[in-house]
Coordinates of C-alpha atoms and ligand atoms in Angstrom, one line a residue:
R5 CA -62.1 -15.3 8.6
D6 CA -64.7 -16.2 11.3
S7 CA -66.3 -19.1 9.5
S8 CA -67.1 -22.8 10.2
D9 CA -65.5 -25.5 8.2
M10 CA -67.4 -28.0 6.0
W11 CA -65.2 -30.5 4.2
G12 CA -62.4 -27.9 4.1
I13 CA -64.7 -25.2 2.8
P14 CA -65.5 -22.1 4.9
M15 CA -69.2 -21.8 5.6
D16 CA -71.0 -18.8 7.3
G17 CA -74.2 -20.2 8.7
I18 CA -75.3 -16.7 9.9
S19 CA -78.7 -15.1 9.7
M20 CA -79.8 -12.9 6.8
N21 CA -79.8 -9.9 9.1
Y22 CA -76.4 -10.5 10.4
A23 CA -75.1 -11.0 6.8
L24 CA -76.6 -7.6 5.9
S25 CA -75.2 -5.9 8.9
K26 CA -71.7 -7.3 8.2
T27 CA -72.1 -6.0 4.6
R28 CA -73.1 -2.6 5.9
S29 CA -70.0 -2.3 8.2
R30 CA -67.8 -3.3 5.3
I31 CA -69.1 -0.7 3.0
I32 CA -69.4 2.2 5.5
N33 CA -65.8 1.5 6.8
L34 CA -64.6 1.6 3.2
E35 CA -63.0 -1.8 3.4
P36 CA -61.5 -3.5 0.3
S37 CA -63.8 -5.2 -2.2
A38 CA -65.2 -8.6 -1.1
M39 CA -67.1 -11.5 -2.5
V40 CA -70.2 -13.2 -1.1
V41 CA -70.8 -16.8 -2.4
T42 CA -74.3 -18.1 -2.2
A43 CA -73.7 -21.8 -1.9
N44 CA -75.8 -24.9 -2.4
A45 CA -75.2 -28.6 -2.5
L46 CA -74.1 -28.5 -6.1
S47 CA -71.6 -25.8 -5.6
L48 CA -70.2 -27.5 -2.5
Y49 CA -69.8 -30.7 -4.5
R50 CA -68.0 -28.7 -7.2
T51 CA -65.4 -27.5 -4.6
R52 CA -64.6 -31.2 -4.1
K53 CA -63.7 -31.8 -7.7
D54 CA -62.5 -28.4 -9.0
P55 CA -59.5 -27.0 -7.1
I56 CA -59.7 -23.7 -8.9
Y57 CA -63.3 -23.2 -7.7
R58 CA -62.4 -24.5 -4.3
D59 CA -59.7 -21.8 -3.9
V60 CA -62.1 -19.1 -5.2
V61 CA -64.6 -20.1 -2.5
K62 CA -61.9 -20.2 0.1
R63 CA -60.8 -16.7 -0.8
S64 CA -64.4 -15.3 -0.6
W65 CA -65.5 -13.1 2.3
L66 CA -68.8 -14.9 3.1
T67 CA -70.2 -18.2 2.0
L68 CA -73.9 -18.1 2.7
P69 CA -76.1 -21.3 2.7
D70 CA -78.5 -20.6 -0.2
G71 CA -79.6 -24.1 -0.8
A72 CA -82.1 -26.1 1.4
G73 CA -80.2 -29.3 0.8
L74 CA -77.0 -27.6 2.0
V75 CA -78.7 -26.3 5.2
W76 CA -79.9 -29.9 5.8
A77 CA -76.4 -31.3 5.4
M78 CA -74.9 -28.6 7.6
R79 CA -77.3 -29.5 10.4
L80 CA -76.6 -33.2 9.9
L81 CA -72.9 -32.7 10.2
G82 CA -73.2 -30.2 13.1
V83 CA -71.9 -27.2 11.2
P84 CA -73.5 -24.2 12.8
V85 CA -76.3 -22.7 10.6
V86 CA -79.0 -20.2 11.7
E87 CA -81.2 -20.3 8.7
R88 CA -81.2 -20.7 5.0
V89 CA -80.2 -17.4 3.3
A90 CA -81.4 -17.8 -0.3
G91 CA -79.4 -15.8 -2.8
I92 CA -82.6 -14.1 -4.1
D93 CA -83.6 -13.1 -0.6
F94 CA -80.1 -11.7 0.1
M95 CA -80.4 -9.8 -3.2
H96 CA -83.7 -8.3 -2.1
G97 CA -82.4 -7.5 1.4
L98 CA -79.2 -5.9 0.1
S99 CA -81.2 -3.9 -2.5
R100 CA -83.5 -2.6 0.2
L101 CA -80.4 -1.7 2.4
S102 CA -78.7 -0.1 -0.6
A103 CA -81.7 2.1 -1.2
A104 CA -81.7 3.2 2.4
E105 CA -78.0 3.8 2.5
G106 CA -77.7 5.4 -0.9
W107 CA -75.3 2.8 -2.3
P108 CA -75.5 2.5 -6.1
V109 CA -75.8 -1.1 -7.3
Y110 CA -74.8 -2.7 -10.6
L111 CA -76.5 -5.7 -12.1
L112 CA -74.4 -8.0 -14.3
G113 CA -75.5 -11.2 -16.0
S114 CA -78.3 -13.1 -17.7
K115 CA -79.6 -12.8 -21.2
P116 CA -79.8 -9.4 -22.9
G117 CA -82.5 -7.2 -21.4
V118 CA -82.9 -9.3 -18.2
A119 CA -80.5 -7.3 -15.9
D120 CA -82.0 -4.0 -17.2
E121 CA -85.6 -5.2 -16.4
A122 CA -84.5 -6.6 -13.0
G123 CA -83.0 -3.1 -12.3
R124 CA -86.4 -1.5 -13.1
K125 CA -88.2 -4.0 -10.9
L126 CA -85.9 -3.4 -8.0
T127 CA -86.2 0.4 -8.2
E128 CA -90.0 0.0 -8.1
L129 CA -89.7 -2.3 -5.1
Y130 CA -87.2 -0.2 -3.2
P131 CA -87.8 3.5 -3.9
G132 CA -84.6 5.5 -3.9
L133 CA -82.5 2.6 -5.1
V134 CA -79.9 3.8 -7.6
V135 CA -79.1 1.3 -10.3
A136 CA -75.8 2.6 -11.5
G137 CA -75.7 0.2 -14.4
S138 CA -76.7 -3.1 -15.8
R139 CA -75.3 -5.4 -18.5
D140 CA -76.1 -8.8 -19.8
G141 CA -73.8 -11.8 -19.1
Y142 CA -72.9 -12.8 -22.6
F143 CA -69.6 -11.0 -23.2
S144 CA -66.3 -12.5 -24.2
E145 CA -63.1 -12.7 -22.0
E146 CA -61.6 -10.0 -24.2
E147 CA -64.4 -7.7 -23.0
D148 CA -63.8 -8.4 -19.3
L149 CA -61.7 -5.4 -18.7
D150 CA -64.2 -3.1 -20.4
V151 CA -67.0 -4.5 -18.2
V152 CA -64.8 -4.0 -15.1
Q153 CA -64.1 -0.4 -16.2
E154 CA -67.8 0.2 -16.7
I155 CA -68.6 -1.0 -13.2
K156 CA -65.8 1.1 -11.7
D157 CA -67.0 4.2 -13.6
S158 CA -70.6 3.6 -12.4
G159 CA -69.6 4.1 -8.8
A160 CA -71.4 1.0 -7.7
K161 CA -70.8 -0.2 -4.1
V162 CA -72.8 -3.4 -4.6
L163 CA -72.4 -5.7 -7.6
F164 CA -74.9 -8.6 -8.3
V165 CA -73.4 -11.1 -10.7
A166 CA -75.6 -13.7 -12.4
L167 CA -73.3 -15.8 -14.7
G168 CA -74.1 -19.1 -13.2
M169 CA -71.9 -21.2 -10.8
P170 CA -68.9 -21.4 -11.0
K171 CA -68.4 -18.7 -13.6
Q172 CA -69.8 -15.8 -11.5
D173 CA -67.6 -16.6 -8.5
V174 CA -64.5 -17.1 -10.6
W175 CA -65.2 -13.8 -12.3
L176 CA -65.7 -11.9 -9.1
D177 CA -62.6 -13.4 -7.5
K178 CA -60.6 -12.3 -10.5
Y179 CA -61.9 -8.8 -10.9
L180 CA -63.1 -7.5 -7.5
P181 CA -59.6 -6.7 -6.4
D182 CA -59.5 -4.1 -9.3
M183 CA -62.6 -2.4 -7.9
D184 CA -62.7 0.0 -4.9
G185 CA -64.8 -1.1 -1.9
V186 CA -67.3 -3.1 -3.8
V187 CA -69.3 -6.0 -2.3
G188 CA -69.9 -8.5 -5.1
V189 CA -72.5 -11.2 -4.8
G190 CA -73.0 -14.2 -7.1
V191 CA -76.7 -14.6 -7.5
G192 CA -77.2 -17.4 -10.0
G193 CA -80.7 -17.2 -11.6
S194 CA -81.9 -14.4 -9.4
L195 CA -82.0 -11.7 -12.1
D196 CA -84.2 -14.0 -14.2
V197 CA -86.6 -14.4 -11.2
V198 CA -86.7 -10.7 -10.3
S199 CA -87.2 -9.6 -14.0
G200 CA -89.7 -12.4 -14.4
Ligands
UDP313 N1 -75.4 -16.7 -17.6 C1 -74.8 -15.6 -18.2 N2 -73.6 -15.8 -18.9 C2 -73.1 -17.1 -19.1 C3 -73.8 -18.2 -18.5 C4 -74.9 -18.0 -17.8 O1 -75.2 -14.5 -18.1 O2 -72.1 -17.2 -19.8 C5 -76.7 -16.5 -16.8 C6 -77.9 -17.2 -17.3 O3 -78.5 -16.5 -18.4 C7 -78.7 -17.2 -16.1 C8 -77.7 -17.2 -14.9 O4 -76.5 -17.0 -15.6 O5 -79.5 -16.0 -16.0 C9 -77.7 -18.4 -14.1 O6 -77.5 -19.5 -14.9 P1 -77.8 -21.0 -14.5 O7 -79.2 -21.1 -14.1 O8 -77.2 -21.9 -15.5 O9 -76.9 -21.1 -13.1 P2 -77.3 -21.4 -11.6 O10 -78.5 -20.6 -11.2 O11 -77.5 -22.9 -11.6 O12 -76.0 -21.0 -10.9

């Protein structure tokens, strides 16, 4: 993994465009599923105290600097960082790219109705975008495998997950390996914002 190190955590201080182009290569080359973490100061702090979460972030494919405070700290410590790549901006950028490339997207998380509405908003914003499915984030662990099957059956190549930090990243780390060539992104409160 070609990342910088920040307190033992891999950080990818790359530009939004580069992150999107790396995602594009991954998907068109049919590489295995991979997770993008959108990190902020709070999530980095959590990696210090929570070894499970730390390992999840270490196993991720990209850790993008979503928080302004984190970007500030990276600059202070001399960790390379081009710009802040906010999770919501990455979600918009990847939705636009998915519309252009014909990649179906799946939206998982937030309160009932929110992901569906976010899907409608994104298809309005990015004509041609295929929302392969959406589902709220209030399901039990017993339902996990049904949710995974639903995502697999949808044919999604891009999966946005809004279950809050650290749950979304832990969930993706656990289940992405069961999916075929999917890029999963933890997007925190972004579905709420888009549906807003
Ligand atoms: N969320 C969810 N299921 C859960 C917990 C949270 O779908 O079990 C959703 C919540 O509704 C919200 C999103 O996760 O839309 C982000 O939650 P929060 O703002 O707490 O997390 P953060 O943005 O700080 O990561």
